[in-house]
């Protein structure tokens, strides 16, 4: 009777682990396919509008890479668990461990070398601002961030000087100004004045406090993450815990 009970327990444990692993891998395979589908659609739109080829300036490419990676790794795990294939399960385990350690390393690098990482991020954002009107993907993302976090540019609002249309050396209506997504909206949901940032780049910060957001988005997002530490921790854990 004791041996029979032990066998039943071991079988229950085995099938429980197998079901949990299969469900986990299947869920993330579906998630990978969804991300891949969004990436394919975004890439098709990017090609249709002939936007830039740079990786940073093409979020669609990042979605494609992320979707392919998530799907392939999860599919290997799902197949290995369903067929009890030890080789596939070992591949799944080691790849997942490598991804997990890489994510931890990136988090530690960001914490330890925060200033250096901010410089790299600032450089990339400036490159995006330089081609702001050429890349719809980047334009939409930056507009969203500037409106959501009440910020302007990467390090500060004067980053918009690098864009040929907003440069103070330009001659158009946008010259020496910033996009409307940098403007302070007094009436939420009201009609947007697209020229609200007109002639702001040649003024001092104190003169613009009631007109545009002068703080850069790198600092604004960083402050939001620190002020919302619980939410930040929850996001990090939601990314890391499923891999454990």
Coordinates of N, CA and C in Angstrom, one line a residue:
X1 N 0.8 -1.2 0.0 CA 0.0 0.0 0.0 C 0.9 1.2 0.0
X2 N 2.0 1.2 0.8 CA 2.9 2.3 0.9 C 3.5 2.6 -0.5
X3 N 4.0 1.5 -1.2 CA 4.6 1.7 -2.5 C 3.6 2.2 -3.5
X4 N 2.4 1.7 -3.4 CA 1.4 2.2 -4.4 C 1.1 3.7 -4.2
X5 N 1.0 4.1 -2.9 CA 0.8 5.5 -2.6 C 1.9 6.4 -3.1
X6 N 3.2 5.9 -2.9 CA 4.3 6.7 -3.4 C 4.3 6.8 -4.9
X7 N 4.0 5.7 -5.6 CA 3.9 5.8 -7.1 C 2.8 6.8 -7.5
X8 N 1.7 6.7 -6.8 CA 0.6 7.7 -7.2 C 1.1 9.1 -7.0
X9 N 1.8 9.4 -5.9 CA 2.3 10.7 -5.6 C 3.3 11.1 -6.7
X10 N 4.2 10.2 -7.0 CA 5.2 10.6 -8.0 C 4.6 10.8 -9.4
X11 N 3.6 10.0 -9.7 CA 2.9 10.2 -11.0 C 2.1 11.6 -11.0
X12 N 1.5 11.8 -9.9 CA 0.8 13.1 -9.8 C 1.7 14.3 -9.9
X13 N 2.9 14.2 -9.2 CA 3.9 15.2 -9.3 C 4.4 15.4 -10.7
X14 N 4.7 14.3 -11.4 CA 5.2 14.3 -12.8 C 4.2 14.9 -13.7
X15 N 3.0 14.5 -13.7 CA 2.0 15.1 -14.6 C 1.6 16.5 -14.3
X16 N 1.7 16.9 -13.0 CA 1.5 18.3 -12.6 C 2.6 19.2 -13.2
X17 N 3.9 18.8 -13.0 CA 5.0 19.5 -13.6 C 4.9 19.6 -15.1
X18 N 4.5 18.5 -15.7 CA 4.4 18.4 -17.2 C 3.3 19.4 -17.7
X19 N 2.2 19.3 -17.0 CA 1.0 20.2 -17.4 C 1.4 21.7 -17.2
X20 N 2.0 22.0 -16.1 CA 2.4 23.4 -15.8 C 3.4 23.9 -16.8
X21 N 4.4 23.1 -17.2 CA 5.4 23.5 -18.2 C 4.8 23.6 -19.5
X22 N 3.9 22.7 -19.9 CA 3.2 22.8 -21.2 C 2.4 24.0 -21.3
X23 N 1.6 24.3 -20.2 CA 0.7 25.4 -20.2 C 1.5 26.7 -20.3
X24 N 2.6 26.8 -19.6 CA 3.5 28.0 -19.6 C 4.1 28.2 -21.0
X25 N 4.6 27.1 -21.6 CA 5.3 27.2 -22.9 C 4.2 27.6 -24.0
X26 N 3.0 27.0 -23.9 CA 2.0 27.3 -24.8 C 1.5 28.7 -24.8
X27 N 1.4 29.2 -23.5 CA 0.9 30.6 -23.3 C 1.9 31.6 -23.9
X28 N 3.2 31.3 -23.7 CA 4.3 32.2 -24.2 C 4.5 32.0 -25.7
X29 N 4.2 30.9 -26.2 CA 4.2 30.7 -27.7 C 3.1 31.5 -28.4
X30 N 2.0 31.6 -27.8 CA 0.9 32.4 -28.3 C 1.2 33.9 -28.2
X31 N 1.8 34.2 -27.0 CA 2.2 35.6 -26.8 C 3.3 36.0 -27.9
X32 N 4.2 35.1 -28.1 CA 5.3 35.3 -29.1 C 4.7 35.6 -30.5
X33 N 3.7 34.7 -30.9 CA 3.0 34.9 -32.2 C 2.3 36.2 -32.3
X34 N 1.6 36.7 -31.1 CA 0.9 37.9 -31.1 C 1.9 39.1 -31.4
X35 N 3.0 39.0 -30.6 CA 4.1 40.1 -30.8 C 4.6 40.1 -32.2
X36 N 4.8 38.9 -32.7 CA 5.3 38.7 -34.1 C 4.4 39.3 -35.1
X37 N 3.1 39.1 -34.9 CA 2.0 39.6 -35.8 C 2.0 41.1 -35.8
X38 N 2.1 41.7 -34.6 CA 2.1 43.2 -34.5 C 3.4 43.7 -35.2
X39 N 4.5 43.0 -35.0 CA 5.8 43.4 -35.6 C 5.7 43.4 -37.1
X40 N 5.1 42.3 -37.6 CA 5.0 42.2 -39.1 C 4.1 43.3 -39.7
X41 N 3.0 43.6 -39.0 CA 2.1 44.7 -39.4 C 2.8 46.0 -39.3
X42 N 3.5 46.3 -38.2 CA 4.3 47.5 -38.1 C 5.4 47.7 -39.1
X43 N 6.1 46.5 -39.4 CA 7.1 46.6 -40.4 C 6.6 46.8 -41.8
X44 N 5.4 46.2 -42.1 CA 4.8 46.5 -43.4 C 4.4 48.0 -43.5
X45 N 3.9 48.5 -42.5 CA 3.5 50.0 -42.5 C 4.8 50.8 -42.6
X46 N 5.9 50.4 -42.0 CA 7.1 51.2 -42.0 C 7.7 51.1 -43.4
X47 N 7.6 50.0 -44.1 CA 8.1 49.9 -45.4 C 7.2 50.6 -46.4
X48 N 5.9 50.6 -46.1 CA 5.0 51.3 -47.0 C 5.2 52.8 -47.0
X49 N 5.6 53.3 -45.8 CA 5.9 54.8 -45.7 C 7.4 55.1 -45.9
X50 N 8.2 54.0 -46.2 CA 9.6 54.2 -46.5 C 10.3 54.9 -45.4
X51 N 10.1 54.5 -44.1 CA 10.8 55.1 -43.0 C 12.2 54.5 -42.8
X52 N 12.9 55.0 -41.8 CA 14.3 54.7 -41.7 C 14.6 53.2 -41.4
X53 N 15.9 52.8 -41.6 CA 16.3 51.5 -41.5 C 16.9 51.2 -40.1
X54 N 17.3 52.2 -39.4 CA 18.0 52.0 -38.1 C 17.2 51.2 -37.1
X55 N 17.9 50.3 -36.4 CA 17.3 49.4 -35.4 C 16.6 50.3 -34.4
X56 N 17.3 51.2 -33.8 CA 16.6 52.0 -32.7 C 15.4 52.8 -33.3
X57 N 15.6 53.3 -34.5 CA 14.5 54.1 -35.1 C 13.4 53.2 -35.7
X58 N 13.5 51.9 -35.6 CA 12.5 51.0 -36.1 C 12.0 50.1 -35.0
X59 N 11.0 50.5 -34.2 CA 10.5 49.6 -33.2 C 9.9 48.3 -33.7
X60 N 9.5 48.4 -35.0 CA 8.9 47.2 -35.6 C 9.9 46.1 -35.7
X61 N 11.2 46.4 -36.0 CA 12.2 45.4 -36.1 C 12.4 44.8 -34.7
X62 N 12.4 45.6 -33.6 CA 12.5 45.0 -32.3 C 11.4 44.1 -31.9
X63 N 10.2 44.5 -32.4 CA 9.0 43.6 -32.1 C 9.2 42.3 -32.9
X64 N 9.7 42.3 -34.1 CA 9.9 41.1 -34.8 C 10.9 40.2 -34.2
X65 N 12.0 40.8 -33.7 CA 13.1 40.0 -33.0 C 12.5 39.4 -31.7
X66 N 11.8 40.2 -31.0 CA 11.3 39.8 -29.7 C 10.2 38.7 -29.9
X67 N 9.3 38.8 -30.9 CA 8.3 37.8 -31.2 C 8.9 36.5 -31.6
X68 N 9.9 36.6 -32.5 CA 10.6 35.3 -33.0 C 11.3 34.6 -31.8
X69 N 12.0 35.4 -31.0 CA 12.7 34.8 -29.9 C 11.7 34.1 -28.9
X70 N 10.7 34.8 -28.5 CA 9.7 34.3 -27.5 C 9.0 33.1 -28.1
X71 N 8.6 33.1 -29.3 CA 7.9 32.0 -29.9 C 8.8 30.7 -30.0
X72 N 10.0 30.9 -30.6 CA 10.9 29.8 -30.8 C 11.3 29.1 -29.4
X73 N 11.7 29.9 -28.4 CA 12.1 29.4 -27.1 C 10.9 28.6 -26.5
X74 N 9.7 29.3 -26.5 CA 8.5 28.7 -25.9 C 8.1 27.4 -26.6
X75 N 8.2 27.4 -28.0 CA 7.8 26.3 -28.8 C 8.7 25.1 -28.5
X76 N 10.0 25.3 -28.3 CA 10.9 24.2 -27.9 C 10.5 23.7 -26.6
X77 N 10.2 24.5 -25.6 CA 9.8 24.0 -24.3 C 8.5 23.3 -24.4
X78 N 7.5 23.8 -25.2 CA 6.2 23.1 -25.3 C 6.4 21.7 -25.9
X79 N 7.2 21.6 -27.0 CA 7.4 20.4 -27.7 C 8.2 19.4 -26.8
X80 N 9.2 19.9 -26.1 CA 9.9 19.0 -25.2 C 9.1 18.4 -24.1
X81 N 8.2 19.3 -23.5 CA 7.4 18.8 -22.4 C 6.3 17.8 -22.9
X82 N 5.7 18.0 -24.0 CA 4.7 17.2 -24.5 C 5.2 15.8 -25.0
X83 N 6.4 15.8 -25.5 CA 7.0 14.6 -26.0 C 8.0 14.0 -25.1
X84 N 8.2 14.6 -23.9 CA 9.2 14.1 -22.9 C 10.6 13.9 -23.5
X85 N 10.9 14.9 -24.3 CA 12.2 14.9 -25.0 C 13.2 15.7 -24.1
X86 N 14.2 14.9 -23.5 CA 15.1 15.6 -22.6 C 16.0 16.6 -23.3
X87 N 16.4 16.3 -24.6 CA 17.3 17.2 -25.3 C 16.6 18.5 -25.5
X88 N 15.4 18.5 -25.9 CA 14.7 19.8 -26.1 C 14.5 20.5 -24.8
X89 N 14.2 19.8 -23.7 CA 14.0 20.4 -22.4 C 15.3 21.0 -21.9
X90 N 16.4 20.4 -22.2 CA 17.7 20.9 -21.8 C 18.0 22.2 -22.5
X91 N 17.7 22.2 -23.8 CA 17.9 23.4 -24.7 C 17.0 24.5 -24.1
X92 N 15.8 24.2 -23.8 CA 14.8 25.2 -23.3 C 15.3 25.8 -22.0
X93 N 15.8 24.9 -21.1 CA 16.3 25.3 -19.8 C 17.5 26.3 -19.9
X94 N 18.5 25.8 -20.7 CA 19.7 26.6 -20.8 C 19.5 28.0 -21.6
X95 N 18.7 28.0 -22.6 CA 18.4 29.2 -23.3 C 17.6 30.2 -22.4
X96 N 16.7 29.6 -21.6 CA 15.9 30.4 -20.7 C 16.8 31.0 -19.6
X97 N 17.7 30.2 -19.1 CA 18.7 30.6 -18.1 C 19.6 31.7 -18.6
X98 N 20.0 31.6 -19.9 CA 20.9 32.6 -20.5 C 20.1 33.9 -20.6
X99 N 18.9 33.8 -21.1 CA 18.1 35.1 -21.2 C 17.9 35.7 -19.8
X100 N 17.6 34.9 -18.8 CA 17.4 35.4 -17.5 C 18.6 36.1 -16.9
X101 N 19.8 35.5 -17.1 CA 21.0 36.1 -16.6 C 21.4 37.3 -17.4
X102 N 21.1 37.3 -18.7 CA 21.3 38.5 -19.5 C 20.4 39.7 -19.0
X103 N 19.2 39.4 -18.7 CA 18.3 40.5 -18.2 C 18.8 41.0 -16.8
X104 N 19.2 40.1 -16.0 CA 19.8 40.5 -14.7 C 21.0 41.4 -14.9
X105 N 21.9 41.0 -15.8 CA 23.1 41.7 -16.1 C 22.8 43.1 -16.6
X106 N 21.8 43.2 -17.5 CA 21.4 44.5 -18.0 C 20.8 45.4 -16.9
X107 N 20.1 44.8 -16.0 CA 19.5 45.6 -14.9 C 20.6 46.2 -14.0
X108 N 21.6 45.3 -13.7 CA 22.8 45.7 -12.8 C 23.6 46.8 -13.6
X109 N 23.8 46.6 -14.9 CA 24.5 47.6 -15.7 C 23.8 49.0 -15.6
X110 N 22.5 48.9 -15.8 CA 21.7 50.2 -15.7 C 21.9 50.9 -14.4
X111 N 21.8 50.1 -13.3 CA 21.9 50.6 -11.9 C 23.3 51.2 -11.7
X112 N 24.4 50.4 -12.0 CA 25.8 50.8 -11.7 C 26.2 51.9 -12.6
X113 N 25.9 51.8 -13.9 CA 26.4 52.8 -14.9 C 25.3 53.6 -15.4
X114 N 24.5 54.2 -14.5 CA 23.3 54.9 -14.9 C 23.6 56.1 -15.7
X115 N 24.7 56.9 -15.4 CA 25.0 58.1 -16.1 C 25.5 57.7 -17.5
X116 N 26.3 56.7 -17.7 CA 26.8 56.3 -19.0 C 25.6 55.8 -19.8
X117 N 24.7 55.0 -19.2 CA 23.5 54.5 -20.0 C 22.6 55.7 -20.4
X118 N 22.5 56.7 -19.6 CA 21.8 57.9 -19.9 C 22.4 58.6 -21.1
X119 N 23.7 58.6 -21.2 CA 24.4 59.3 -22.3 C 24.1 58.5 -23.6
X120 N 24.2 57.2 -23.5 CA 23.9 56.4 -24.7 C 22.5 56.6 -25.2
X121 N 21.5 56.6 -24.2 CA 20.1 56.8 -24.5 C 19.9 58.2 -25.1
X122 N 20.6 59.2 -24.5 CA 20.4 60.6 -25.0 C 20.9 60.7 -26.5
X123 N 22.0 60.0 -26.7 CA 22.6 60.0 -28.1 C 21.6 59.4 -29.1
X124 N 21.0 58.3 -28.7 CA 20.0 57.6 -29.6 C 18.7 58.4 -29.8
X125 N 18.3 59.1 -28.7 CA 17.1 59.9 -28.8 C 17.4 61.1 -29.7
X126 N 18.6 61.7 -29.6 CA 18.9 62.8 -30.5 C 18.9 62.3 -32.0
X127 N 19.4 61.1 -32.2 CA 19.4 60.6 -33.6 C 18.0 60.4 -34.1
X128 N 17.1 60.0 -33.2 CA 15.7 59.9 -33.5 C 15.1 61.2 -33.8
X129 N 15.4 62.2 -32.9 CA 14.9 63.6 -33.1 C 15.3 64.2 -34.5
X130 N 16.6 63.9 -34.8 CA 17.1 64.4 -36.1 C 16.3 63.9 -37.3
X131 N 15.7 62.7 -37.2 CA 14.9 62.1 -38.3 C 13.4 62.0 -37.8
X132 N 13.0 62.9 -37.0 CA 11.6 62.8 -36.4 C 10.5 62.7 -37.4
X133 N 10.6 63.5 -38.5 CA 9.6 63.6 -39.5 C 9.7 62.5 -40.6
X134 N 10.8 61.7 -40.5 CA 11.1 60.7 -41.5 C 10.6 59.3 -41.0
X135 N 10.5 59.2 -39.7 CA 10.1 57.9 -39.1 C 8.9 58.0 -38.3
X136 N 7.8 57.5 -38.8 CA 6.5 57.6 -38.1 C 6.5 56.8 -36.8
X137 N 7.2 55.6 -36.8 CA 7.2 54.8 -35.6 C 7.8 55.6 -34.4
X138 N 9.0 56.2 -34.7 CA 9.7 56.9 -33.6 C 8.9 58.2 -33.3
X139 N 8.3 58.8 -34.3 CA 7.6 60.1 -34.0 C 6.4 59.8 -33.1
X140 N 5.6 58.7 -33.3 CA 4.5 58.4 -32.5 C 4.9 58.0 -31.1
X141 N 6.0 57.3 -31.0 CA 6.5 56.9 -29.6 C 6.9 58.1 -28.8
X142 N 7.7 59.0 -29.5 CA 8.2 60.1 -28.8 C 7.1 61.1 -28.4
X143 N 6.2 61.3 -29.3 CA 5.0 62.1 -29.0 C 4.3 61.6 -27.8
X144 N 4.1 60.3 -27.7 CA 3.4 59.7 -26.6 C 4.1 59.9 -25.3
X145 N 5.4 59.7 -25.3 CA 6.3 59.8 -24.1 C 6.3 61.2 -23.7
X146 N 6.4 62.2 -24.6 CA 6.4 63.6 -24.2 C 5.1 64.1 -23.6
X147 N 4.0 63.6 -24.1 CA 2.7 63.9 -23.6 C 2.4 63.2 -22.2
X148 N 2.8 61.9 -22.2 CA 2.5 61.1 -21.0 C 3.3 61.5 -19.8
X149 N 4.6 61.8 -20.0 CA 5.5 62.1 -18.9 C 5.8 63.6 -18.8
X150 N 5.0 64.5 -19.5 CA 5.2 65.9 -19.5 C 6.7 66.3 -19.6
X151 N 7.3 66.0 -20.7 CA 8.7 66.2 -20.9 C 8.9 66.7 -22.4
X152 N 10.1 67.0 -22.7 CA 10.4 67.5 -24.0 C 11.9 67.2 -24.4
X153 N 12.1 66.4 -25.5 CA 13.5 66.0 -25.8 C 14.0 64.9 -25.0
X154 N 15.3 64.6 -25.2 CA 16.0 63.6 -24.4 C 16.5 64.1 -23.0
X155 N 17.5 65.0 -23.1 CA 18.0 65.6 -21.9 C 17.3 66.8 -21.5
X156 N 16.9 67.6 -22.5 CA 16.1 68.9 -22.2 C 15.5 69.3 -23.5
X157 N 14.7 70.3 -23.5 CA 13.9 70.7 -24.6 C 14.8 71.2 -25.8
X158 N 16.0 71.7 -25.5 CA 16.9 72.2 -26.5 C 17.4 71.1 -27.4
X159 N 17.2 69.8 -27.1 CA 17.6 68.7 -28.0 C 17.0 68.9 -29.4
X160 N 15.8 69.6 -29.4 CA 15.1 69.7 -30.7 C 15.9 70.6 -31.7
X161 N 17.0 71.2 -31.2 CA 17.8 72.1 -32.1 C 18.5 71.2 -33.2
X162 N 18.6 69.9 -32.9 CA 19.3 69.0 -33.9 C 18.4 68.7 -35.1
X163 N 17.1 68.9 -35.0 CA 16.2 68.7 -36.1 C 16.3 69.8 -37.1
X164 N 16.4 69.5 -38.4 CA 16.6 70.6 -39.4 C 15.4 71.5 -39.5
X165 N 14.2 71.0 -39.2 CA 13.0 71.9 -39.3 C 12.8 72.7 -38.0
X166 N 13.4 72.2 -36.9 CA 13.2 73.0 -35.6 C 14.4 73.8 -35.3
X167 N 15.5 73.6 -36.0 CA 16.7 74.4 -35.7 C 16.5 75.9 -35.9
X168 N 17.2 76.6 -35.0 CA 17.0 78.1 -35.1 C 17.7 78.7 -36.3
X169 N 18.4 77.8 -37.0 CA 19.0 78.3 -38.3 C 18.1 78.1 -39.5
X170 N 16.9 77.4 -39.2 CA 15.9 77.2 -40.2 C 15.1 78.5 -40.5
X171 N 14.2 78.3 -41.5 CA 13.4 79.5 -41.9 C 11.9 79.2 -41.9
X172 N 11.5 78.0 -41.7 CA 10.1 77.7 -41.7 C 9.3 78.0 -40.5
X173 N 8.0 77.7 -40.5 CA 7.2 78.0 -39.3 C 7.6 77.2 -38.1
X174 N 8.3 76.1 -38.2 CA 8.7 75.3 -37.1 C 10.1 75.7 -36.5
X175 N 10.8 76.6 -37.2 CA 12.1 77.0 -36.9 C 12.2 77.5 -35.4
X176 N 13.2 77.0 -34.7 CA 13.5 77.5 -33.3 C 12.3 77.2 -32.4
X177 N 11.5 76.1 -32.7 CA 10.4 75.7 -31.9 C 10.5 74.3 -31.6
X178 N 9.5 73.8 -30.9 CA 9.4 72.4 -30.5 C 8.0 71.8 -30.9
X179 N 7.8 70.5 -31.1 CA 6.5 70.0 -31.5 C 5.4 70.2 -30.4
X180 N 4.2 70.1 -30.9 CA 3.1 70.4 -30.0 C 3.0 69.4 -28.8
X181 N 3.6 68.2 -29.0 CA 3.6 67.3 -27.9 C 4.4 67.7 -26.7
X182 N 5.2 68.7 -26.9 CA 6.0 69.3 -25.7 C 5.2 70.4 -25.0
X183 N 4.1 70.8 -25.5 CA 3.4 71.9 -24.9 C 2.6 71.5 -23.7
X184 N 2.4 72.5 -22.8 CA 1.6 72.3 -21.6 C 0.1 72.5 -22.0
X185 N -0.7 71.5 -21.8 CA -2.1 71.6 -22.1 C -2.9 72.1 -20.9
X186 N -3.4 73.3 -21.0 CA -4.2 73.8 -19.9 C -5.6 73.1 -19.7
X187 N -6.1 72.7 -20.9 CA -7.5 72.1 -20.9 C -7.3 70.7 -21.5
X188 N -7.3 69.6 -20.6 CA -7.1 68.3 -21.1 C -8.2 67.9 -22.2
X189 N -7.7 67.4 -23.3 CA -8.6 67.0 -24.3 C -9.1 68.1 -25.2
X190 N -8.6 69.3 -25.0 CA -9.0 70.5 -25.8 C -8.3 70.5 -27.2
X191 N -8.7 71.4 -28.0 CA -8.1 71.6 -29.3 C -6.6 71.9 -29.2
X192 N -5.7 71.2 -29.9 CA -4.3 71.4 -29.8 C -3.8 72.5 -30.8
X193 N -3.1 73.5 -30.3 CA -2.5 74.5 -31.2 C -1.1 73.9 -31.6
X194 N -1.0 73.5 -32.9 CA 0.2 72.8 -33.3 C 1.4 73.7 -33.4
X195 N 1.2 75.0 -33.2 CA 2.3 75.9 -33.2 C 2.6 76.5 -31.8
X196 N 2.1 75.8 -30.8 CA 2.2 76.3 -29.4 C 3.7 76.4 -29.0
X197 N 4.6 75.6 -29.7 CA 6.0 75.6 -29.3 C 6.8 76.6 -30.1
X198 N 6.1 77.5 -30.8 CA 6.8 78.5 -31.7 C 7.8 79.3 -31.0
X199 N 9.0 79.4 -31.5 CA 10.1 80.3 -31.0 C 10.4 80.1 -29.5
X200 N 10.6 78.9 -29.1 CA 10.9 78.6 -27.7 C 12.3 78.2 -27.5
X201 N 13.0 77.7 -28.5 CA 14.4 77.2 -28.3 C 15.4 78.3 -28.0
X202 N 15.1 79.5 -28.3 CA 16.0 80.6 -28.1 C 15.6 81.4 -26.8
X203 N 14.8 80.8 -25.9 CA 14.4 81.4 -24.7 C 14.9 80.6 -23.5
X204 N 15.0 81.3 -22.3 CA 15.5 80.6 -21.1 C 14.4 79.8 -20.5
X205 N 14.8 78.8 -19.7 CA 13.8 77.8 -19.1 C 12.7 78.5 -18.3
X206 N 13.1 79.5 -17.5 CA 12.1 80.2 -16.7 C 11.0 80.9 -17.5
X207 N 11.4 81.4 -18.7 CA 10.4 82.0 -19.6 C 9.4 81.1 -20.1
X208 N 9.7 79.8 -20.1 CA 8.8 78.8 -20.8 C 8.0 77.9 -19.9
X209 N 8.1 78.2 -18.6 CA 7.5 77.3 -17.6 C 6.0 77.1 -17.8
X210 N 5.3 78.1 -18.3 CA 3.9 78.0 -18.5 C 3.5 77.7 -20.0
X211 N 4.5 77.5 -20.8 CA 4.3 77.2 -22.3 C 4.6 75.8 -22.7
X212 N 5.8 75.4 -22.4 CA 6.2 74.0 -22.8 C 6.9 73.3 -21.6
X213 N 7.0 72.0 -21.7 CA 7.7 71.2 -20.7 C 9.2 71.3 -21.0
X214 N 10.0 71.8 -20.1 CA 11.4 72.0 -20.3 C 12.3 70.8 -19.9
X215 N 11.7 69.9 -19.0 CA 12.5 68.8 -18.5 C 12.6 67.7 -19.6
X216 N 13.8 67.1 -19.7 CA 14.0 66.0 -20.7 C 13.3 64.8 -20.3
X217 N 13.0 63.9 -21.3 CA 12.2 62.7 -21.0 C 13.0 61.7 -20.3
X218 N 14.3 61.7 -20.5 CA 15.2 60.7 -19.7 C 15.0 60.9 -18.2
X219 N 15.1 62.2 -17.8 CA 14.9 62.5 -16.4 C 13.5 62.3 -15.9
X220 N 12.5 62.7 -16.8 CA 11.1 62.5 -16.4 C 10.7 61.1 -16.2
X221 N 11.1 60.2 -17.1 CA 10.8 58.8 -17.0 C 11.5 58.2 -15.8
X222 N 12.8 58.6 -15.6 CA 13.6 58.1 -14.4 C 12.9 58.5 -13.1
X223 N 12.5 59.7 -13.0 CA 11.8 60.2 -11.8 C 10.5 59.4 -11.6
X224 N 9.7 59.2 -12.7 CA 8.5 58.4 -12.6 C 8.7 57.0 -12.0
X225 N 9.8 56.4 -12.5 CA 10.1 55.0 -12.1 C 10.5 55.0 -10.6
X226 N 11.2 56.0 -10.2 CA 11.6 56.1 -8.7 C 10.4 56.4 -7.9
X227 N 9.6 57.3 -8.3 CA 8.4 57.7 -7.6 C 7.4 56.5 -7.5
X228 N 7.4 55.7 -8.5 CA 6.5 54.6 -8.6 C 7.3 53.3 -8.5
X229 N 8.0 53.2 -7.4 CA 8.9 52.0 -7.2 C 8.2 50.7 -7.2
X230 N 7.0 50.7 -6.5 CA 6.3 49.5 -6.4 C 5.8 49.0 -7.8
X231 N 5.4 49.9 -8.7 CA 5.0 49.5 -10.0 C 6.2 49.1 -10.8
X232 N 7.3 49.8 -10.7 CA 8.5 49.4 -11.4 C 9.0 48.0 -11.0
X233 N 8.9 47.7 -9.7 CA 9.3 46.4 -9.2 C 8.4 45.3 -9.7
X234 N 7.1 45.6 -9.7 CA 6.1 44.7 -10.2 C 6.4 44.4 -11.7
X235 N 6.7 45.4 -12.5 CA 7.0 45.2 -13.9 C 8.2 44.3 -14.1
X236 N 9.3 44.6 -13.3 CA 10.5 43.8 -13.4 C 10.3 42.3 -13.0
X237 N 9.5 42.1 -11.9 CA 9.2 40.8 -11.4 C 8.3 40.0 -12.4
X238 N 7.4 40.7 -13.1 CA 6.5 40.1 -14.1 C 7.3 39.6 -15.3
X239 N 8.4 40.3 -15.6 CA 9.3 39.8 -16.7 C 10.2 38.7 -16.3
X240 N 10.7 38.7 -15.0 CA 11.7 37.8 -14.6 C 11.1 36.5 -14.0
X241 N 10.1 36.6 -13.2 CA 9.5 35.5 -12.4 C 9.1 34.3 -13.3
X242 N 8.4 34.6 -14.5 CA 7.9 33.5 -15.3 C 9.1 32.6 -15.8
X243 N 10.3 33.2 -15.9 CA 11.5 32.5 -16.4 C 12.1 31.7 -15.3
X244 N 11.8 32.0 -14.0 CA 12.4 31.2 -12.9 C 11.6 29.9 -12.8

